[in-house]
mmCIF file of C-alpha atoms and ligand atoms in Angstrom:
data_model
loop_
_atom_site.group_PDB
_atom_site.id
_atom_site.type_symbol
_atom_site.label_atom_id
_atom_site.label_comp_id
_atom_site.label_asym_id
_atom_site.label_seq_id
_atom_site.Cartn_x
_atom_site.Cartn_y
_atom_site.Cartn_z
ATOM 1 C CA MET C 1 -0.054 -0.174 -0.222
ATOM 2 C CA LEU C 2 1.237 3.671 -0.956
ATOM 3 C CA LEU C 3 0.315 5.919 2.025
ATOM 4 C CA ALA C 4 0.215 9.634 0.522
ATOM 5 C CA LEU C 5 0.242 12.707 2.850
ATOM 6 C CA THR C 6 -1.637 15.770 1.751
ATOM 7 C CA GLY C 7 -2.026 18.956 3.551
ATOM 8 C CA PHE C 8 -1.185 22.620 3.581
ATOM 9 C CA MET C 9 2.753 23.675 3.879
ATOM 10 C CA GLY C 10 3.521 23.400 7.526
ATOM 11 C CA SER C 11 0.957 20.712 8.528
ATOM 12 C CA GLY C 12 3.534 18.049 9.147
ATOM 13 C CA LYS C 13 3.718 15.948 6.061
ATOM 14 C CA THR C 14 7.518 15.358 5.979
ATOM 15 C CA SER C 15 8.235 14.784 9.698
ATOM 16 C CA VAL C 16 4.987 12.562 10.286
ATOM 17 C CA GLY C 17 5.686 10.705 7.147
ATOM 18 C CA ARG C 18 9.324 9.662 8.050
ATOM 19 C CA ILE C 19 7.975 8.364 11.417
ATOM 20 C CA VAL C 20 5.396 6.328 9.899
ATOM 21 C CA ALA C 21 7.773 4.826 7.450
ATOM 22 C CA ASP C 22 10.177 4.309 10.114
ATOM 23 C CA ALA C 23 7.333 2.360 12.048
ATOM 24 C CA LEU C 24 6.477 0.461 9.232
ATOM 25 C CA GLY C 25 10.161 -0.040 7.898
ATOM 26 C CA CYS C 26 9.315 1.108 4.271
ATOM 27 C CA PRO C 27 10.673 3.528 2.207
ATOM 28 C CA PHE C 28 9.922 7.291 2.651
ATOM 29 C CA LEU C 29 9.472 9.386 -0.043
ATOM 30 C CA ASP C 30 9.109 13.334 -0.326
ATOM 31 C CA LEU C 31 7.933 14.518 -3.715
ATOM 32 C CA ASP C 32 9.628 17.834 -3.119
ATOM 33 C CA ALA C 33 12.904 16.092 -2.591
ATOM 34 C CA ILE C 34 12.577 14.041 -5.676
ATOM 35 C CA ILE C 35 11.963 16.951 -7.766
ATOM 36 C CA GLU C 36 14.954 18.829 -6.529
ATOM 37 C CA LYS C 37 17.284 15.594 -6.774
ATOM 38 C CA ALA C 38 16.081 15.211 -10.338
ATOM 39 C CA GLY C 39 17.015 18.492 -11.472
ATOM 40 C CA GLU C 40 19.771 19.217 -9.107
ATOM 41 C CA ARG C 41 17.897 22.619 -8.261
ATOM 42 C CA SER C 42 15.957 23.510 -5.021
ATOM 43 C CA ILE C 43 12.485 24.561 -5.152
ATOM 44 C CA PRO C 44 13.321 28.034 -4.804
ATOM 45 C CA GLU C 45 15.647 27.895 -7.781
ATOM 46 C CA ILE C 46 13.051 26.197 -9.765
ATOM 47 C CA PHE C 47 10.180 28.939 -9.093
ATOM 48 C CA ALA C 48 12.754 31.558 -9.674
ATOM 49 C CA ALA C 49 13.733 30.207 -13.048
ATOM 50 C CA ASP C 50 10.379 28.813 -14.367
ATOM 51 C CA GLY C 51 7.590 30.174 -12.177
ATOM 52 C CA GLU C 52 4.888 28.189 -10.391
ATOM 53 C CA GLU C 53 3.648 26.915 -13.691
ATOM 54 C CA GLY C 54 7.100 25.256 -14.345
ATOM 55 C CA PHE C 55 7.220 23.791 -11.045
ATOM 56 C CA ARG C 56 3.702 22.190 -11.312
ATOM 57 C CA LYS C 57 4.663 20.634 -14.634
ATOM 58 C CA LEU C 58 7.529 19.046 -12.744
ATOM 59 C CA GLU C 59 5.183 18.256 -9.861
ATOM 60 C CA GLU C 60 3.169 16.333 -12.262
ATOM 61 C CA LYS C 61 5.672 14.134 -14.037
ATOM 62 C CA TYR C 62 7.489 13.063 -10.883
ATOM 63 C CA LEU C 63 4.077 12.204 -9.019
ATOM 64 C CA ARG C 64 3.134 10.106 -11.905
ATOM 65 C CA SER C 65 6.364 8.533 -12.167
ATOM 66 C CA THR C 66 6.710 8.109 -8.360
ATOM 67 C CA LEU C 67 3.126 6.439 -8.101
ATOM 68 C CA GLY C 68 4.026 4.296 -11.129
ATOM 69 C CA LYS C 69 7.269 3.195 -9.494
ATOM 70 C CA TYR C 70 5.984 2.239 -6.257
ATOM 71 C CA SER C 71 2.366 1.047 -7.128
ATOM 72 C CA GLY C 72 1.994 -2.429 -5.428
ATOM 73 C CA SER C 73 5.008 -1.600 -2.784
ATOM 74 C CA THR C 74 4.558 -0.419 0.586
ATOM 75 C CA ALA C 75 5.896 2.969 1.075
ATOM 76 C CA VAL C 76 5.105 6.667 2.573
ATOM 77 C CA LEU C 77 4.866 9.896 0.194
ATOM 78 C CA ALA C 78 4.672 13.116 1.422
ATOM 79 C CA LEU C 79 3.187 15.298 -1.245
ATOM 80 C CA GLY C 80 3.644 19.144 -1.708
ATOM 81 C CA GLY C 81 1.238 21.307 -0.101
ATOM 82 C CA GLY C 82 -0.174 22.190 -3.777
ATOM 83 C CA THR C 83 -0.050 18.845 -5.444
ATOM 84 C CA VAL C 84 -3.376 18.507 -5.291
ATOM 85 C CA THR C 85 -3.707 21.729 -7.685
ATOM 86 C CA VAL C 86 -1.945 19.720 -10.447
ATOM 87 C CA PRO C 87 -4.222 18.651 -13.256
ATOM 88 C CA GLY C 88 -5.183 15.081 -12.877
ATOM 89 C CA ALA C 89 -3.538 14.439 -9.577
ATOM 90 C CA ILE C 90 -6.889 13.917 -7.463
ATOM 91 C CA PRO C 91 -8.170 10.819 -9.418
ATOM 92 C CA LEU C 92 -4.557 9.564 -9.158
ATOM 93 C CA LEU C 93 -4.139 9.762 -5.683
ATOM 94 C CA GLN C 94 -7.805 8.579 -5.243
ATOM 95 C CA GLU C 95 -7.016 5.212 -7.262
ATOM 96 C CA LYS C 96 -3.308 4.878 -6.612
ATOM 97 C CA THR C 97 -2.946 5.502 -2.767
ATOM 98 C CA LEU C 98 -4.316 5.532 0.604
ATOM 99 C CA CYS C 99 -4.433 9.204 0.821
ATOM 100 C CA ILE C 100 -4.463 10.937 4.364
ATOM 101 C CA TYR C 101 -5.340 14.755 4.592
ATOM 102 C CA LEU C 102 -3.468 16.462 7.822
ATOM 103 C CA LYS C 103 -5.878 19.187 8.390
ATOM 104 C CA ALA C 104 -4.888 22.171 10.414
ATOM 105 C CA THR C 105 -6.158 25.581 11.231
ATOM 106 C CA PRO C 106 -4.400 28.529 9.658
ATOM 107 C CA GLU C 107 -3.268 29.626 13.015
ATOM 108 C CA SER C 108 -1.600 26.218 13.739
ATOM 109 C CA LEU C 109 0.139 26.432 10.188
ATOM 110 C CA ALA C 110 1.329 29.948 10.850
ATOM 111 C CA GLY C 111 2.813 28.628 13.889
ATOM 112 C CA HIS C 112 4.517 25.875 12.430
ATOM 113 C CA LEU C 113 5.752 28.154 9.367
ATOM 114 C CA GLU C 114 6.748 31.275 11.288
ATOM 115 C CA GLY C 115 10.520 31.875 11.002
ATOM 116 C CA ASN C 116 10.550 28.655 8.985
ATOM 117 C CA SER C 117 9.047 29.608 5.563
ATOM 118 C CA SER C 118 12.193 31.043 3.644
ATOM 119 C CA ASN C 119 12.193 28.010 1.559
ATOM 120 C CA ARG C 120 8.797 28.237 0.269
ATOM 121 C CA PRO C 121 8.341 30.624 -2.534
ATOM 122 C CA LEU C 122 4.634 30.775 -2.163
ATOM 123 C CA LEU C 123 4.897 32.656 1.403
ATOM 124 C CA GLN C 124 7.127 35.280 0.599
ATOM 125 C CA GLU C 125 4.474 37.602 -0.168
ATOM 126 C CA GLY C 126 2.203 39.762 2.416
ATOM 127 C CA LYS C 127 1.483 38.722 5.923
ATOM 128 C CA LEU C 128 1.899 34.946 6.779
ATOM 129 C CA ILE C 129 -1.317 34.175 8.431
ATOM 130 C CA GLU C 130 -3.236 36.167 5.583
ATOM 131 C CA ASN C 131 -1.399 34.360 2.993
ATOM 132 C CA ILE C 132 -2.285 30.837 4.567
ATOM 133 C CA ARG C 133 -6.045 31.718 5.201
ATOM 134 C CA GLU C 134 -6.479 32.910 1.524
ATOM 135 C CA ARG C 135 -4.465 29.594 -0.026
ATOM 136 C CA LEU C 136 -6.108 27.170 2.187
ATOM 137 C CA SER C 137 -9.514 28.537 1.559
ATOM 138 C CA GLY C 138 -8.923 27.702 -1.855
ATOM 139 C CA ARG C 139 -7.410 24.387 -1.750
ATOM 140 C CA GLU C 140 -9.401 22.839 1.320
ATOM 141 C CA LYS C 141 -12.054 21.381 -1.063
ATOM 142 C CA LEU C 142 -9.064 19.928 -3.059
ATOM 143 C CA TYR C 143 -7.484 18.146 0.146
ATOM 144 C CA ARG C 144 -10.991 16.730 0.894
ATOM 145 C CA GLU C 145 -11.413 15.463 -2.367
ATOM 146 C CA ALA C 146 -7.856 13.666 -2.773
ATOM 147 C CA ALA C 147 -8.329 12.209 0.526
ATOM 148 C CA HIS C 148 -9.794 8.983 1.962
ATOM 149 C CA ILE C 149 -9.221 10.008 5.262
ATOM 150 C CA ILE C 150 -9.095 13.254 7.160
ATOM 151 C CA LEU C 151 -7.064 13.786 10.153
ATOM 152 C CA GLU C 152 -7.383 16.932 12.575
ATOM 153 C CA THR C 153 -3.913 17.652 13.648
ATOM 154 C CA ASP C 154 -4.280 20.969 15.649
ATOM 155 C CA GLY C 155 -2.108 20.380 19.010
ATOM 156 C CA LEU C 156 -0.804 17.165 18.032
ATOM 157 C CA SER C 157 2.797 16.410 17.932
ATOM 158 C CA PRO C 158 4.384 14.648 14.527
ATOM 159 C CA LYS C 159 4.587 11.375 16.846
ATOM 160 C CA GLU C 160 0.966 11.582 18.043
ATOM 161 C CA ILE C 161 -0.059 12.147 14.427
ATOM 162 C CA ALA C 162 1.929 9.249 13.254
ATOM 163 C CA ASP C 163 0.511 7.017 15.878
ATOM 164 C CA GLU C 164 -2.872 8.057 14.931
ATOM 165 C CA ILE C 165 -2.228 6.939 11.491
ATOM 166 C CA ILE C 166 -1.015 3.797 12.448
ATOM 167 C CA ILE C 167 -3.268 2.776 14.807
ATOM 168 C CA ASP C 168 -6.622 4.113 13.239
ATOM 169 C CA CYS C 169 -5.962 4.304 9.537
ATOM 170 C CA LEU C 170 -3.738 1.346 8.593
HETATM 171 C C1 S3P O 201 4.011 24.259 -2.258
HETATM 172 C C2 S3P O 201 4.473 23.423 -1.005
HETATM 173 C C3 S3P O 201 5.723 23.096 -0.937
HETATM 174 C C4 S3P O 201 6.380 22.893 -2.326
HETATM 175 C C5 S3P O 201 6.103 24.147 -3.003
HETATM 176 C C6 S3P O 201 4.731 24.875 -3.173
HETATM 177 C C7 S3P O 201 2.402 24.563 -2.317
HETATM 178 O O1 S3P O 201 5.984 21.886 -0.151
HETATM 179 O O2 S3P O 201 6.042 21.807 -2.850
HETATM 180 O O3 S3P O 201 6.909 25.212 -2.330
HETATM 181 O O4 S3P O 201 2.071 24.965 -3.344
HETATM 182 O O5 S3P O 201 1.834 24.481 -1.415
HETATM 183 P P1 S3P O 201 5.325 21.511 1.542
HETATM 184 O O6 S3P O 201 4.092 21.449 1.237
HETATM 185 O O7 S3P O 201 6.188 20.393 1.849
HETATM 186 O O8 S3P O 201 6.080 22.904 2.061
#
């Protein structure tokens, strides 16, 4: 089973995913890291050179190839916060993964992202909390559509979220 974690930036996809993969003894995959490694460019470099549109094209390409490569195996995949906006991503995630939405309030996300958003090109403009509120309200529906399971994560540590996934969702 391929477990995919979705949710906004700062929702803990990567830290929770690592813990779950460790506990299951299976590979941990991070879509952003796969894209960075493949092109030998950081996410901010990709956005600076090719814009958001260029990044989404790469995201679509590596989402498809990763789901193809790991279909039928056990692995945990942390998606990017915007992967659900990629055309065709939602049906693909529904069909090929067990997709879990790590749902958090804008306040809790801002708490995680405060002082920790310099490598996230989409969070460079305006006031952090307003940026999060606006983007999240546009994406909430997409996260819900992609996910088989929604986990409310406010107030929980990555370990507690991972335990909940292992005990209640698998
Ligand atoms: C993005 C989220 C980032 C990364 C890129 C765009 C988004 O991933 O893919 O900066 O559109 O929400 P994380 O959610 O892992 O920060």
